[in-house]
PDB file of C-alpha atoms in Angstrom:
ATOM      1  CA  UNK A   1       4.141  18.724  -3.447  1.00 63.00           C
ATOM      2  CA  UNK A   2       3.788  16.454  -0.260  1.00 63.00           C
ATOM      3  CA  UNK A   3       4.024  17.718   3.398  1.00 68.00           C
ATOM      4  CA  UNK A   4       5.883  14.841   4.829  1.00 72.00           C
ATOM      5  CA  UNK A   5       4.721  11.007   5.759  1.00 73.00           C
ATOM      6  CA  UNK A   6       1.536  11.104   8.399  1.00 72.00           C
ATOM      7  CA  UNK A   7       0.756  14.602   8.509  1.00 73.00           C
ATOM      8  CA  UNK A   8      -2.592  13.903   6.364  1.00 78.00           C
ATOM      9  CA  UNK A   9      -4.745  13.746   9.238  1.00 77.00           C
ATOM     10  CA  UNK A  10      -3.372  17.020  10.931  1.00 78.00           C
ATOM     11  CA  UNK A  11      -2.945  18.868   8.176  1.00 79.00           C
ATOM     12  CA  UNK A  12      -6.872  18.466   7.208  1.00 78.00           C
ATOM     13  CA  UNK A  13      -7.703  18.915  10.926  1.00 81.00           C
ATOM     14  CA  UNK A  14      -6.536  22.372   9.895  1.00 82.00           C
ATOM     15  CA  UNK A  15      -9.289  22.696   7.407  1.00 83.00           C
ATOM     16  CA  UNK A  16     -12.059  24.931   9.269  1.00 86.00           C
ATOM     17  CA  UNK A  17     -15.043  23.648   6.446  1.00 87.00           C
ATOM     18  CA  UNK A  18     -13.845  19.712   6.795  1.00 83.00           C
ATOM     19  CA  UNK A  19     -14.001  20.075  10.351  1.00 84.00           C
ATOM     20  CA  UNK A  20     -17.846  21.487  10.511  1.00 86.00           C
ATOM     21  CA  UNK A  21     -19.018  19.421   8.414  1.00 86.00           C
ATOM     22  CA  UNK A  22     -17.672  16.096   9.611  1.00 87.00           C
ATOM     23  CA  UNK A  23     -15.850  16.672  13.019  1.00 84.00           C
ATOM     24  CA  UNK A  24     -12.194  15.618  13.661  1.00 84.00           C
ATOM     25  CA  UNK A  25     -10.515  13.812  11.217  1.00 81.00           C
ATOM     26  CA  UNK A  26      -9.742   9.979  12.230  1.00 79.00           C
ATOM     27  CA  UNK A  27      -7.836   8.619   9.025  1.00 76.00           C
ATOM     28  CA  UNK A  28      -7.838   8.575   5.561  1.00 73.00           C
ATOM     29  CA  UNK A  29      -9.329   6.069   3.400  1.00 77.00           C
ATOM     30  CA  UNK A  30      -7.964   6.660  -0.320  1.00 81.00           C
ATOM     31  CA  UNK A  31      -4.259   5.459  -0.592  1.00 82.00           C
ATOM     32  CA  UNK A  32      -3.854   6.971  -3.788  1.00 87.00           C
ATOM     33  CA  UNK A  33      -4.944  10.744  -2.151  1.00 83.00           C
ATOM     34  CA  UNK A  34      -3.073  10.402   1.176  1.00 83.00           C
ATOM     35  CA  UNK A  35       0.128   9.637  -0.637  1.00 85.00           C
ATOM     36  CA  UNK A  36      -0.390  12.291  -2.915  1.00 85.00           C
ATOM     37  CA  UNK A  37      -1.200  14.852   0.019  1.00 82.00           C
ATOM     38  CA  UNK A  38       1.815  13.329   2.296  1.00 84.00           C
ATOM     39  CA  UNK A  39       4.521  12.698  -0.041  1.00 86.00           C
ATOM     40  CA  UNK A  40       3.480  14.223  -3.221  1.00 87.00           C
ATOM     41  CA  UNK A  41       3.843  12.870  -6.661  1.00 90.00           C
ATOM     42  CA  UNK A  42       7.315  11.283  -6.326  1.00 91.00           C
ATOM     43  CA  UNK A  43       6.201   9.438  -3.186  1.00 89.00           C
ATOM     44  CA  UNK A  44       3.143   8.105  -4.798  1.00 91.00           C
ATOM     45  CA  UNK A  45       5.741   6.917  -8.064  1.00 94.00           C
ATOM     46  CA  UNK A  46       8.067   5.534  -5.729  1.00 93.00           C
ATOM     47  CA  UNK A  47       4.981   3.363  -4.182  1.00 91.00           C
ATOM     48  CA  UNK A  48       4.025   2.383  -7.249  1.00 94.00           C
ATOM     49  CA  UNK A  49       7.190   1.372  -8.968  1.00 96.00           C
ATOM     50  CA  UNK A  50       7.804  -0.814  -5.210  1.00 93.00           C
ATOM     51  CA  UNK A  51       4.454  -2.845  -5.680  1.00 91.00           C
ATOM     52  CA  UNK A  52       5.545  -3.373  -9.406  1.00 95.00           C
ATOM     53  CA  UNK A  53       8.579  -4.976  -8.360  1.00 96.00           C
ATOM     54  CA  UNK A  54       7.050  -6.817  -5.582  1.00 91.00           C
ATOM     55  CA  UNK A  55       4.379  -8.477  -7.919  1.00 91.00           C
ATOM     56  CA  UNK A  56       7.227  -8.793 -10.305  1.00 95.00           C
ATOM     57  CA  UNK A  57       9.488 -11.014  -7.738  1.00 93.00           C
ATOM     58  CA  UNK A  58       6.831 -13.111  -6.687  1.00 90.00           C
ATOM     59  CA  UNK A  59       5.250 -14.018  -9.602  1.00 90.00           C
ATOM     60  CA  UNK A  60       9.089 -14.931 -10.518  1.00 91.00           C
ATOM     61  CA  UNK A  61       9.486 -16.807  -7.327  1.00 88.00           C
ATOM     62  CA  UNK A  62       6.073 -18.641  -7.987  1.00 86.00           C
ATOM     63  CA  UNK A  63       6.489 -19.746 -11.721  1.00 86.00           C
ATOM     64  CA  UNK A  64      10.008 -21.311 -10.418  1.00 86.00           C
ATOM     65  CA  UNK A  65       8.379 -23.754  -7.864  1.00 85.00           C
ATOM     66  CA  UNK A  66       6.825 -26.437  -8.582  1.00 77.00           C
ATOM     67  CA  UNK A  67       3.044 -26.238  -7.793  1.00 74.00           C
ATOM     68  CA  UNK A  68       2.364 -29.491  -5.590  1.00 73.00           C
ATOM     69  CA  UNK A  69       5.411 -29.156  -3.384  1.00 80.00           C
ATOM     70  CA  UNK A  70       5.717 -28.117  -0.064  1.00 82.00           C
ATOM     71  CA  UNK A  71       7.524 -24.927  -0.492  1.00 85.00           C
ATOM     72  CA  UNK A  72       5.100 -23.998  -3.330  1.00 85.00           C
ATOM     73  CA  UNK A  73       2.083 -24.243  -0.626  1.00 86.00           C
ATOM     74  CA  UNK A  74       4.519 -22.254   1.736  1.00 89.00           C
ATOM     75  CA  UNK A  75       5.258 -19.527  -0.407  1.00 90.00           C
ATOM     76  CA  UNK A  76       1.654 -19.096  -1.053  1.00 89.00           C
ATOM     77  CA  UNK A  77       0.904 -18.723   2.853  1.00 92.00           C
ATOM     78  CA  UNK A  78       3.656 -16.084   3.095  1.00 91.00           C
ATOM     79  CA  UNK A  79       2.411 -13.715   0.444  1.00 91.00           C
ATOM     80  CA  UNK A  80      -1.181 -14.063   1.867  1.00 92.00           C
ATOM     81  CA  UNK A  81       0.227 -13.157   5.227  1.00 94.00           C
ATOM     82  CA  UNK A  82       2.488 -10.453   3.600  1.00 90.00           C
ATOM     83  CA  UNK A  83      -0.511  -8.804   1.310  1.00 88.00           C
ATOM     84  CA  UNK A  84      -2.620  -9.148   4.250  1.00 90.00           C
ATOM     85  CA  UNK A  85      -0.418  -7.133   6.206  1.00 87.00           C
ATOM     86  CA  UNK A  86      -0.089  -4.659   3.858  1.00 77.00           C
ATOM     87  CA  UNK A  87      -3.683  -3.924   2.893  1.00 76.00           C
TER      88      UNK A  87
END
């Protein structure tokens, strides 16, 4: 069961062996583990299910343009701006 969104850092600051061995926590680096620590198992099926339907709607949105049109070259630089936002 998760603690709530963005409490992974301060919860593991908490940890008394994390801390002498590597010093204050800065930030997590596993997705998959933070969302499991901050919003347990539903959280981390709700995230999944989300980036399902995401890829879902823009593959549909891609297949329905046509491929050497102008919005077809704009849709491509939105989901590169979108998926670099989000990773």
């Amino acid at each position: 069961m998760g603690v709530g969104a963005g409490s992974f850092v301060e919860r593991l600051s908490r940890v008394y062996a994390y801390t002498v061995e590597f010093g204050n926590p800065v930030e997590a680096h596993g997705l998959i583990q933070k969302l499991m620590a901050e919003t347990g198992l539903f959280g981390l099926v709700a995230m999944v299910i989300l980036l399902m339907v995401a890829v879902r709607e823009i593959c549909i949105t891609w297949r329905l343009l046509k491929k050497h049109r102008e919005e077809s070259q704009a849709y491509m630089y939105l989901v590169a701006a979108a998926l670099g936002a989000f990773v």
